Short mmCIF file of C-alpha atoms in Angstrom, two decimals:
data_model
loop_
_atom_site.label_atom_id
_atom_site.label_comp_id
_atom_site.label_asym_id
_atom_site.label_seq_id
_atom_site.Cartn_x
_atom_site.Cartn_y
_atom_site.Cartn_z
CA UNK B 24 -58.27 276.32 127.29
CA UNK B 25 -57.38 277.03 130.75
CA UNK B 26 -59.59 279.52 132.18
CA UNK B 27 -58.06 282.51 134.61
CA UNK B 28 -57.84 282.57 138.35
CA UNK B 29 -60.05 284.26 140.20
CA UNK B 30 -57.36 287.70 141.38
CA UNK B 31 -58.05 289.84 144.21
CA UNK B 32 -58.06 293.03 143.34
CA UNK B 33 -55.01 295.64 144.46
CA UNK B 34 -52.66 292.75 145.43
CA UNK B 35 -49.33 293.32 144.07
CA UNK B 36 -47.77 290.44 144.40
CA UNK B 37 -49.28 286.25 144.98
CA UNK B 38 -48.48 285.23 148.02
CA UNK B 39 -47.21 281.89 149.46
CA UNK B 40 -49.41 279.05 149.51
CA UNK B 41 -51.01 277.86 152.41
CA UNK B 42 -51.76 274.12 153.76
CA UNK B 43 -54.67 272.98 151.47
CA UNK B 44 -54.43 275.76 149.40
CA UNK B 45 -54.24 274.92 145.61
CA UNK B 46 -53.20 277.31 142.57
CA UNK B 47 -54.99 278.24 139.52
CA UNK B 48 -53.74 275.73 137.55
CA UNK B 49 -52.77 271.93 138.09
CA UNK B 50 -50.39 269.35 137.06
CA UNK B 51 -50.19 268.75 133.60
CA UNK B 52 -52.21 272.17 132.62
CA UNK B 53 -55.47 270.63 134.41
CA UNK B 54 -57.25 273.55 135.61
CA UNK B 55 -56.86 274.12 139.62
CA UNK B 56 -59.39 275.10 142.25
CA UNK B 57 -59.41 278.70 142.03
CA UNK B 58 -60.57 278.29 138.31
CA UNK B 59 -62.93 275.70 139.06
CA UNK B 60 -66.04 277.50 137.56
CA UNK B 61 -64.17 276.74 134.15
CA UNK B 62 -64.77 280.09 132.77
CA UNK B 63 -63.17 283.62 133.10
CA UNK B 64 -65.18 285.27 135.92
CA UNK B 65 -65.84 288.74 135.65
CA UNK B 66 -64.90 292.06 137.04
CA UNK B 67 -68.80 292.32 138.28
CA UNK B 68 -68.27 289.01 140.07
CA UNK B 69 -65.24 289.88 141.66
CA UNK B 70 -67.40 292.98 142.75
CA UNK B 71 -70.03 290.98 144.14
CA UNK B 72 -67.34 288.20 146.02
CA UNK B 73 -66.00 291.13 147.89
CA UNK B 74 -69.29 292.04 150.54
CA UNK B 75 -70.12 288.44 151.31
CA UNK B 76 -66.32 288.38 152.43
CA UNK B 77 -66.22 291.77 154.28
CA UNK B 78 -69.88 291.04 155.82
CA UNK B 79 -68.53 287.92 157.87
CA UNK B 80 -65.91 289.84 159.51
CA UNK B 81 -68.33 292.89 160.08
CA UNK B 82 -71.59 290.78 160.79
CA UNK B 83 -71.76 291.35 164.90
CA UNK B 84 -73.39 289.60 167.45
CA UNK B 85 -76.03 288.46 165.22
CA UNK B 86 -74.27 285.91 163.70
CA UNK B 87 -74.92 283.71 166.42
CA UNK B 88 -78.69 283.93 165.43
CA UNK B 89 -78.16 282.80 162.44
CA UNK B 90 -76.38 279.45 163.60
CA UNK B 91 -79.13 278.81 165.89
CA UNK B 92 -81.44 279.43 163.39
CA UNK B 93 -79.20 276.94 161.03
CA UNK B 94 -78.68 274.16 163.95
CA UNK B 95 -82.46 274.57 164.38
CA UNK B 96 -83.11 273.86 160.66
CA UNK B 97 -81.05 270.96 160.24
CA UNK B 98 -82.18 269.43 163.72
CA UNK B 99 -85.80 269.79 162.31
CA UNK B 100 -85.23 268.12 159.03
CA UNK B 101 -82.77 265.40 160.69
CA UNK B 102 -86.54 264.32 162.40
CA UNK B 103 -87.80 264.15 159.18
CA UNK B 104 -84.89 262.22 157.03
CA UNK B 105 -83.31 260.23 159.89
CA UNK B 106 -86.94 259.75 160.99
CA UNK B 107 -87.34 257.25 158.28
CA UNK B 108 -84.15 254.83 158.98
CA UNK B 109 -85.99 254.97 162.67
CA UNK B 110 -88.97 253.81 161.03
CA UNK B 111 -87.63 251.26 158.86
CA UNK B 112 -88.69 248.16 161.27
CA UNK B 113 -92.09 248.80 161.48
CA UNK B 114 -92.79 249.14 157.61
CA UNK B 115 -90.95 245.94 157.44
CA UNK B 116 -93.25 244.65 159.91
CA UNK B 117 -96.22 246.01 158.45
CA UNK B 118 -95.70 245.37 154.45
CA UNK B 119 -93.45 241.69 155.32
CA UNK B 120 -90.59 243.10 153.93
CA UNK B 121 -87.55 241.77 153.48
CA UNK B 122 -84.31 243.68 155.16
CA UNK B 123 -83.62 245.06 151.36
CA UNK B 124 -86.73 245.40 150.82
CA UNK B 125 -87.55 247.62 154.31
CA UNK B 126 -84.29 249.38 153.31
CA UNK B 127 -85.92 250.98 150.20
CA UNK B 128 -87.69 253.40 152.24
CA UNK B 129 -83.97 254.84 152.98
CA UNK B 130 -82.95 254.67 149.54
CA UNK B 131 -86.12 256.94 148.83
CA UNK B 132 -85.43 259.39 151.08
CA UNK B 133 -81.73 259.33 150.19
CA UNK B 134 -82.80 259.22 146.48
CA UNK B 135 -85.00 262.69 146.53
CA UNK B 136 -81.72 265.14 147.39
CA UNK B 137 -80.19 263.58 144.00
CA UNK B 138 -83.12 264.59 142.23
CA UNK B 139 -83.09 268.37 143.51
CA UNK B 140 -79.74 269.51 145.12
CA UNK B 141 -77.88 270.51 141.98
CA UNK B 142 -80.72 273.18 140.74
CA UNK B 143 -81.96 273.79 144.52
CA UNK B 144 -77.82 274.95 144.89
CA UNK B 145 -77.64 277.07 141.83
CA UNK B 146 -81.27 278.64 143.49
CA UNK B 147 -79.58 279.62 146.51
CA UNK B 148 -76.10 280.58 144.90
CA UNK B 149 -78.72 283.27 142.83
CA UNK B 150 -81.22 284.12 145.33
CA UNK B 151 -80.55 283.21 148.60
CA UNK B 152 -80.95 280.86 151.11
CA UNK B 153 -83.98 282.61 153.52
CA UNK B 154 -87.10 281.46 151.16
CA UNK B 155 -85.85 278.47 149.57
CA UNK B 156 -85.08 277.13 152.80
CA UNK B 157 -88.12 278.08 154.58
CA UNK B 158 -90.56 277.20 151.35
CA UNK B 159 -88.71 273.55 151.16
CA UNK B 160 -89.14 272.63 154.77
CA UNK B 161 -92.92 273.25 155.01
CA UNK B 162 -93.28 271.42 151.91
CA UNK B 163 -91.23 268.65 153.78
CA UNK B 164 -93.72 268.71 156.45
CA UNK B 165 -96.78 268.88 154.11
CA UNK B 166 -95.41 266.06 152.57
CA UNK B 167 -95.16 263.89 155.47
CA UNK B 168 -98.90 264.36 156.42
CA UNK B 169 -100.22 263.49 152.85
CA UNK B 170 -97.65 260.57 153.66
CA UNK B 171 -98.84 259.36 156.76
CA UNK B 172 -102.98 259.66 155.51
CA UNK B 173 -102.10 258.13 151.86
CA UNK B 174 -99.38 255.83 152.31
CA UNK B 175 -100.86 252.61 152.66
CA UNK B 176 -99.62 250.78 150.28
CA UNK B 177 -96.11 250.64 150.49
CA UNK B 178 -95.38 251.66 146.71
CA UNK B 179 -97.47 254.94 147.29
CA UNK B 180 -95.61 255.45 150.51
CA UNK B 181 -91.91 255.43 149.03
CA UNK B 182 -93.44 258.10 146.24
CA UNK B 183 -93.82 260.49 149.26
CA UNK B 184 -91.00 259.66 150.77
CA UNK B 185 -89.10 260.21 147.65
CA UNK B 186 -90.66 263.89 147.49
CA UNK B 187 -89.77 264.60 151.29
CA UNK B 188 -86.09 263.59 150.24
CA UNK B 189 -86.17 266.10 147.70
CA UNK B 190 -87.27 268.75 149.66
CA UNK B 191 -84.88 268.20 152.30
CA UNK B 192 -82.33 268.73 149.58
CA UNK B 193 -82.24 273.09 150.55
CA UNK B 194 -80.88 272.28 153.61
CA UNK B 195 -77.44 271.17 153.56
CA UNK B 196 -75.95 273.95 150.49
CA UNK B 197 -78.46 276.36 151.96
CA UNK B 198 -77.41 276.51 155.83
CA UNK B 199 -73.67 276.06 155.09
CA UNK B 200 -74.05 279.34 152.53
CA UNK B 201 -74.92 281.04 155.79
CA UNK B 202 -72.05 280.02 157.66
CA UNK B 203 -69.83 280.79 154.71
CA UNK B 204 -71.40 284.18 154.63
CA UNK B 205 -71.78 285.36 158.37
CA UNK B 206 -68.85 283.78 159.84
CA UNK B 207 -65.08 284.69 159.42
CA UNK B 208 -62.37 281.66 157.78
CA UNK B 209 -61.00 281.22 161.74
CA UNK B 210 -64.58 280.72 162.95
CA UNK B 211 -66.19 278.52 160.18
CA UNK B 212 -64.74 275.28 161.34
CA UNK B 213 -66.47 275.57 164.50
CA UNK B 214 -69.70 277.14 163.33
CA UNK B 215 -69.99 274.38 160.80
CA UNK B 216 -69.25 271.51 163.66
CA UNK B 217 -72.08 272.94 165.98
CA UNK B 218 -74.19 273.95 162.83
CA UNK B 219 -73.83 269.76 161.74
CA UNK B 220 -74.50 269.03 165.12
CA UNK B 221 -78.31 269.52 164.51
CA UNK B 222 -78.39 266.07 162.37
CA UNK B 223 -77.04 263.77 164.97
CA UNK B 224 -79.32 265.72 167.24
CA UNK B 225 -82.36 265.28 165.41
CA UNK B 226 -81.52 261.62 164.48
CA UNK B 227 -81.28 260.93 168.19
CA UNK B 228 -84.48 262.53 168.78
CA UNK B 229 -86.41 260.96 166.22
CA UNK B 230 -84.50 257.36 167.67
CA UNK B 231 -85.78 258.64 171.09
CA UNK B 232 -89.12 259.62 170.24
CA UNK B 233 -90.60 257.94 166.79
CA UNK B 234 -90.67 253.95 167.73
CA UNK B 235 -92.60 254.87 171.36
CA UNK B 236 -95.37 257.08 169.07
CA UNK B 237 -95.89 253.99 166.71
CA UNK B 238 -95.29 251.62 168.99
CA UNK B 239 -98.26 252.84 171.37
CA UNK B 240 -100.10 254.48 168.41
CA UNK B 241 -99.07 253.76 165.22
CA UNK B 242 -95.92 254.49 162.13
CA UNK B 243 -98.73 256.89 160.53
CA UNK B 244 -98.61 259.22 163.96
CA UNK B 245 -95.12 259.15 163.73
CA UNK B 246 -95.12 260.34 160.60
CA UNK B 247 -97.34 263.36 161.75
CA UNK B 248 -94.54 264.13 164.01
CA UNK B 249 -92.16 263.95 161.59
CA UNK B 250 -94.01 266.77 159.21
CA UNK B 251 -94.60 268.67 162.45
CA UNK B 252 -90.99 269.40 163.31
CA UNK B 253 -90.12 270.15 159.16
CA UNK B 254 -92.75 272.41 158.97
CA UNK B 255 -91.40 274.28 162.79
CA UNK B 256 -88.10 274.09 161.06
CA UNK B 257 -89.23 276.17 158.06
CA UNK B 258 -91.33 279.02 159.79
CA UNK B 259 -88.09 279.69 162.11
CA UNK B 260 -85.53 279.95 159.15
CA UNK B 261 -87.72 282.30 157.55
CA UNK B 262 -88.77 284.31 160.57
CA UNK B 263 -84.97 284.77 161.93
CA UNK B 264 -82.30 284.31 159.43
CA UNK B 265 -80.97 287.42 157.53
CA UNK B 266 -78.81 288.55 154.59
CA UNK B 267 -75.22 289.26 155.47
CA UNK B 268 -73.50 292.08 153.60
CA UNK B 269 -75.56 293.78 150.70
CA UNK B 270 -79.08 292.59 150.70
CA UNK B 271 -78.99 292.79 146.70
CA UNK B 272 -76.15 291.04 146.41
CA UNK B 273 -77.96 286.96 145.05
CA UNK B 274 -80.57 289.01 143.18
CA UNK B 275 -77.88 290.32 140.68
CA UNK B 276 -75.76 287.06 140.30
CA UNK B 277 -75.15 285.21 137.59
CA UNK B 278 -76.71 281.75 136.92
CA UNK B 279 -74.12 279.31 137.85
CA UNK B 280 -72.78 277.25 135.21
CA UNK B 281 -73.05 273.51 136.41
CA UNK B 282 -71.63 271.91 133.81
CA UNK B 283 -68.40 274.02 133.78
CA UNK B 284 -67.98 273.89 137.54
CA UNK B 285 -68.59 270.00 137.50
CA UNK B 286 -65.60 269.68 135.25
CA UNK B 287 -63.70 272.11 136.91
CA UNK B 288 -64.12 269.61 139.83
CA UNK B 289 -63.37 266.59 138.68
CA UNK B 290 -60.45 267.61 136.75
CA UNK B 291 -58.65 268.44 139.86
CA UNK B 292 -56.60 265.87 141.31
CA UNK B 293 -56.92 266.57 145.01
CA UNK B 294 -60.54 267.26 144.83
CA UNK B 295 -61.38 264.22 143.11
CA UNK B 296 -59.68 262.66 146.06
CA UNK B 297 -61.69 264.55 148.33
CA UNK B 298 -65.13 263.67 146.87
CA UNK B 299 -63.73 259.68 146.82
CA UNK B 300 -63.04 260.38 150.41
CA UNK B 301 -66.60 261.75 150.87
CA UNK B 302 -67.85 258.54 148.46
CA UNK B 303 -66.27 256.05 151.59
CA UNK B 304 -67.58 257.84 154.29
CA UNK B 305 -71.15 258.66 152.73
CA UNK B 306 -71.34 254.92 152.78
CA UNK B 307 -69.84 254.29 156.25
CA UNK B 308 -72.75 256.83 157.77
CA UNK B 309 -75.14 255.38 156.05
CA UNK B 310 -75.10 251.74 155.53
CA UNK B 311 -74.92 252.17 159.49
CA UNK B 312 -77.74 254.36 159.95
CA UNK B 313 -80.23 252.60 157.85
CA UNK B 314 -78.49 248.86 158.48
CA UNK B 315 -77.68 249.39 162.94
CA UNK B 316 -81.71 248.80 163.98
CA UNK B 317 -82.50 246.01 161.99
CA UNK B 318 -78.50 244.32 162.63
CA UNK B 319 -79.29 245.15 166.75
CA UNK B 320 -83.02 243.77 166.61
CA UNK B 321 -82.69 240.71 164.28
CA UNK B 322 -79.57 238.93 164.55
CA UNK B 323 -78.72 240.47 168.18
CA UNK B 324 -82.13 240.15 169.34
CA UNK B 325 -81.72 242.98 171.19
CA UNK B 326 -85.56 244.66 171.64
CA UNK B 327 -86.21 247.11 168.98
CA UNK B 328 -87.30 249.77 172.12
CA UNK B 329 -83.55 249.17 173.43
CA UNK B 330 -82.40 249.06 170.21
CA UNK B 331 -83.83 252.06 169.17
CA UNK B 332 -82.28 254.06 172.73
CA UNK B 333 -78.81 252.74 171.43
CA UNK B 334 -79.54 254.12 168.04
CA UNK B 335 -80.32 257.30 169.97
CA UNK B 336 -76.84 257.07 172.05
CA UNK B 337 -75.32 256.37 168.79
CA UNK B 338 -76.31 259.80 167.59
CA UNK B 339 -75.82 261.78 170.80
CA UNK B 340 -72.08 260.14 170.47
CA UNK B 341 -72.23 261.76 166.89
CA UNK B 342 -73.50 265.24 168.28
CA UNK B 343 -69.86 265.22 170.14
CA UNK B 344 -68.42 264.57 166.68
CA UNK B 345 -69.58 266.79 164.91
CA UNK B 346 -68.18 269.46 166.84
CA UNK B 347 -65.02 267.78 168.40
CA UNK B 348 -63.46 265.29 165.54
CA UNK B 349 -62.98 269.28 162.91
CA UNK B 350 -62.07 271.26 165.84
CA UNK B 351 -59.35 268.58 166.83
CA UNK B 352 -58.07 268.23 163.38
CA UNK B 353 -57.42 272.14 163.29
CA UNK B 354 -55.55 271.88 166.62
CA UNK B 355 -53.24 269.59 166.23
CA UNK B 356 -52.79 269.58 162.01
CA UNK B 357 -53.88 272.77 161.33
CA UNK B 358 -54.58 273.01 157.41
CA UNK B 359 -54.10 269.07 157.24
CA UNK B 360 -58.13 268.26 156.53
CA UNK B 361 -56.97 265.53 153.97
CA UNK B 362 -54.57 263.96 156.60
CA UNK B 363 -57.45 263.97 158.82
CA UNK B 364 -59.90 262.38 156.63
CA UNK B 365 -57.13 259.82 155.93
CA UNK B 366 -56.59 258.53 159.66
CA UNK B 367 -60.76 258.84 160.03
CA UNK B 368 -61.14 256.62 157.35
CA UNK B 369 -58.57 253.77 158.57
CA UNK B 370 -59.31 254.05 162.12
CA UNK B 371 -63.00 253.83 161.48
CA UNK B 372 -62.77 250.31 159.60
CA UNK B 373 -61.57 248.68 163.43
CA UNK B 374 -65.07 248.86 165.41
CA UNK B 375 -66.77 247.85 162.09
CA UNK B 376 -64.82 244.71 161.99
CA UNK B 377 -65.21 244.43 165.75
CA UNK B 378 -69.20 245.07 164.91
CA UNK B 379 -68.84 241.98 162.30
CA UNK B 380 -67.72 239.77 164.99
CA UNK B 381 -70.65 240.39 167.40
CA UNK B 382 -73.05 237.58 168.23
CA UNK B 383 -76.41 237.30 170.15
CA UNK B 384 -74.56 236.32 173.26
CA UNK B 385 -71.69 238.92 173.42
CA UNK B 386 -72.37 241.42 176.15
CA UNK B 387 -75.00 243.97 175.68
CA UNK B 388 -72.39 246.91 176.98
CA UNK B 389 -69.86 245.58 173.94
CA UNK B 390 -72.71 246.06 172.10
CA UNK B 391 -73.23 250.33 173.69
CA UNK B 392 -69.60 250.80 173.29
CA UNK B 393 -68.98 249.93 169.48
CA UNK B 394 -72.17 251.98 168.83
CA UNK B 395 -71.06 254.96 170.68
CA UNK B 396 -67.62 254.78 168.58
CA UNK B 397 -69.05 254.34 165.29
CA UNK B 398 -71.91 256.70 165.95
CA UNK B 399 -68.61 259.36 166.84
CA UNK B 400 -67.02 258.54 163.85
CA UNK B 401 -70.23 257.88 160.95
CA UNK B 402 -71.55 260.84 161.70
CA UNK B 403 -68.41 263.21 163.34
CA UNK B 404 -67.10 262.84 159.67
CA UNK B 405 -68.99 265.29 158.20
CA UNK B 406 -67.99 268.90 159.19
CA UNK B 407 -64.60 267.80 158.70
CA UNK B 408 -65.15 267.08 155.14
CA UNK B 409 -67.68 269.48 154.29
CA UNK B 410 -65.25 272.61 155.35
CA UNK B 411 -62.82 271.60 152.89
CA UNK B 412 -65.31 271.07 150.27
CA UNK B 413 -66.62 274.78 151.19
CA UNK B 414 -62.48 276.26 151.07
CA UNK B 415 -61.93 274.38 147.85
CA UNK B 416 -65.38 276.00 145.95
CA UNK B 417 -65.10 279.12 143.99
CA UNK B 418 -66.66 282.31 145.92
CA UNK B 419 -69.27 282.83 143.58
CA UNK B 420 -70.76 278.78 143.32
CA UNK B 421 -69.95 277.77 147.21
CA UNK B 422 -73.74 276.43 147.22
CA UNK B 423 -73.33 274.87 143.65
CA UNK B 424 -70.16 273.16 145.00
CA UNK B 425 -71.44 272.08 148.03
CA UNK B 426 -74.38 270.48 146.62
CA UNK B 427 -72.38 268.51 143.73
CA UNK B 428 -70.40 267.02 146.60
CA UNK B 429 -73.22 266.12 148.70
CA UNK B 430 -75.17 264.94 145.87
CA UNK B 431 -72.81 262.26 144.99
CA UNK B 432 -72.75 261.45 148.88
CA UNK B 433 -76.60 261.07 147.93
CA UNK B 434 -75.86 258.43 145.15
CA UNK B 435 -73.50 256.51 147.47
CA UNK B 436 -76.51 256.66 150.44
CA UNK B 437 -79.30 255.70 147.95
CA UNK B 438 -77.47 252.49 146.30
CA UNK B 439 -75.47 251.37 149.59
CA UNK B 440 -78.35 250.38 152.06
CA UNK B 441 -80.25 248.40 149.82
CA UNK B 442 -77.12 246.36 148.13
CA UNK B 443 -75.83 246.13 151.93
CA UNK B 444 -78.71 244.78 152.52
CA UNK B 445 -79.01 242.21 149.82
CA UNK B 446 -75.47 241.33 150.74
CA UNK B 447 -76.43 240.40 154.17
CA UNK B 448 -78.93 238.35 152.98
CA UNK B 449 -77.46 236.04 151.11
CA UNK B 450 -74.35 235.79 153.01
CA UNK B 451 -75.02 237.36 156.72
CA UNK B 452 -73.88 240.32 158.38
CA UNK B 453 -70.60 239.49 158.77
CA UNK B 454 -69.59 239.32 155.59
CA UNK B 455 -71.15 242.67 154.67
CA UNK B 456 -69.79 244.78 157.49
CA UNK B 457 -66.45 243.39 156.40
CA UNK B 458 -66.99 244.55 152.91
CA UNK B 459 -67.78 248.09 154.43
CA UNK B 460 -63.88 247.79 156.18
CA UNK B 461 -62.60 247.01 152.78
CA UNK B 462 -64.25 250.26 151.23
CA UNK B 463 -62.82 252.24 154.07
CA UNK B 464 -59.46 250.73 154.01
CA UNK B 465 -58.64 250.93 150.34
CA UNK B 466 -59.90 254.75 150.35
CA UNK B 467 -57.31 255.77 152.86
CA UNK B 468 -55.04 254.11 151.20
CA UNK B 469 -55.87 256.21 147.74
CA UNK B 470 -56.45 259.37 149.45
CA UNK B 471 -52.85 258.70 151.25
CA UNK B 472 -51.26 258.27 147.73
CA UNK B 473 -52.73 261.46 146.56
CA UNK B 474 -50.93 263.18 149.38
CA UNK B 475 -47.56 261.66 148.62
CA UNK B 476 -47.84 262.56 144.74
CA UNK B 477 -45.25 264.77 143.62
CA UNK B 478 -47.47 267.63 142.33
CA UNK B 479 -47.88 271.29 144.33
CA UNK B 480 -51.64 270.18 145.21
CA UNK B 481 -50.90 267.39 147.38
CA UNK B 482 -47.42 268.78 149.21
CA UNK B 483 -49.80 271.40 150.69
CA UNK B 484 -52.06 268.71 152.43
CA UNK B 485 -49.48 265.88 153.45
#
């Protein structure tokens, strides 16, 4: 049974729909986004909706605190989670590892999020996001010191790792629930862009900063650094960020039902689409990430110091992303985030391909420039995508929603790096970043078939 839309209250008549708008109900009876929580919501819920909506137009000056305070956060535990792709050459070092091997470490931190983000969400989309933020991110940092004093062994070490990962899980549902909440529809594209921002900037800080500590004192210092910024993070979420609307409001929700809003999801044929597209590019950003230092230092021979300062570039190119590649997309197809997506994903398989073809004597700028480009892309992606995932959830689950998505981004970033890397290995890296073109080409190609489709979903996002 079809369960009802969610209807706003004294509207006499539905109004047109907009560009990536979708109805209650889908082709062939399959229930549509608005009744994605697969249930019939409730006249209290509808109640409770209202405030977080009527907040972010009334929420003042102060809602640029609270993106600070969000940028902040996510800059803090980028140190910590991009911290260990950084790191990634000197456990290989250290243990002997082999490039899959090494690339574990990744799939660890990658891995925790999976374990955590679904009941971290339906924590926040109850309670809040000021304390389970905070709380998580000191428990990151903790984490990282027991890390770097009983991680010897490299077994023991991907445990913590694997802990830090899912404690790091708050901060993606739990930072875009604040944007959702302080900031007005026409604003949250570009509060979400700057508010993303703070992972390409603490990737390209860790990049700057991590290989000099262990270089000229060791991985386990680094690591000290790394539990250092998640623990700053935490104290300055909970010390600055506030409630918008009714301070009451999470305490009274109701408990999200997960396995109702799961199949609401997938049932939808434009958002199954959408989490494909999100599938492609998880592994574009990642397998790059995690793969980039090792690919630059071992078969370009390119000094893992200089290597790690492109890394670093790579992510400062990313920063730009972040904010540009969602704010361009609403200029110039306003309403057309699935078209975007589309021409990000094709475009994005050409400096791969280029990357495939590089050699230990092509020119070191060649090198700069196709890490610049696919640091832009990998990582400008992601605001893009996660706005439409946040305008597609239901108002009462947007944390719920948002971690689903991002936790099957999770699977995609866990199993990629490692199989990448076994790839490479037995065939080299040009057959492996060519695989990665195929993945990107063949999901443009399905997420352009979903937009021709003759059904009222997809007409509104051609």
């Amino acid at each position: 049974m079809v369960a009802a839309p969610l209807q706003q209250p004294h509207q006499p008549e539905p109004r047109p729909a907009e560009p990536d708008e979708h109805p209650a109900v889908g082709p062939a009876g399959e229930p549509g986004l608005q009744a994605i929580g697969a249930r019939r919501v409730t006249a209290r819920e509808v109640d409770e909706a209202a405030p977080a909506e009527t907040a972010a137009h009334s929420a003042g000056p102060y809602k640029w605190v609270v993106l600070a305070v969000a940028v902040t956060a996510l800059t803090s535990g980028s140190i910590v989670y991009s911290g260990v792709s950084v790191l990634l050459p000197f456990w290989k070092d250290t243990y002997h590892l082999s490039a899959a091997t090494a690339a574990l470490a990744a799939t660890a931190i990658q891995a925790g999020p999976i374990t955590s983000m679904l009941i971290i969400g339906r924590a926040i989309d109850r309670y809040g996001e000021r304390w389970v933020v905070s709380l998580t991110m000191i428990a990151m940092g903790i984490t990282a010191f027991i890390a770097a004093a009983a991680g010897r062994n490299y077994p023991v070490l991907l445990l913590f790792i694997l802990v830090m990962g899912a404690f790091y899980g708050s901060i993606l549902p739990g930072g875009q629930r604040a944007i959702t909440r302080w900031f007005e529809p026409g604003l949250r594209g570009m509060a979400t862009g700057i508010r993303q921002a703070g992972l390409p900037i603490g990737a390209s800080i860790a990049g700057a900063i991590l290989p000099a500590v262990a270089l000229h004192r060791s991985w386990t210092a680094a690591m000290v650094v790394q539990g250092v910024a998640g623990i700053l993070g935490g104290v300055v979420f909970a010390a600055f960020h506030r409630k918008a609307g009714d301070a009451t409001t999470s305490a009274r929700k109701t408990p999200v039902n997960l396995r109702r809003l799961i199949l609401g999801l997938v049932r939808d044929r434009a958002v199954r689409s959408l989490l494909i597209a999100g599938l492609a590019l998880a592994a574009f950003q990642y397998v790059f990430s995690v793969q980039i230092l090792i690919f630059l230092n071992d078969h370009l021979r390119i000094p893992i110091v200089t290597a790690g300062f492109m890394y670093s570039v790579a992510q400062a190119a990313g920063i730009a992303g972040r904010i540009g590649l969602a704010w361009i997309s609403d200029r110039l197809w306003p309403g057309m985030r699935m078209r975007s997506l589309k021409w990000l994903l094709a475009f994005s398989a050409i400096p791969i391909a280029a990357l495939s073809m590089l050699t230990p004597g092509s020119p070191r700028v060649l090198a700069y420039a196709l890490c610049t480009l696919l640091g832009l892309l990998s990582v400008g992606w992601y605001p893009l995508y996660l706005v439409q995932v946040t305008d597609v959830a239901p108002q009462h689950a947007v944390a719920s929603t948002i971690s689903f998505a991002i936790t099957l981004n999770q699977i995609i970033a866990a199993a990629l790096p490692p199989l990448f890397g076994a790839l490479v290995g037995a065939t080299g890296y040009t057959v492996g970043w060519l695989f990665l073109v195929v993945i990107l080409v063949l999901t443009a190609a399905q997420l352009h078939r979903t937009q021709a489709a003759p059904n009222p979903i997809s007409s509104q996002t051609s």
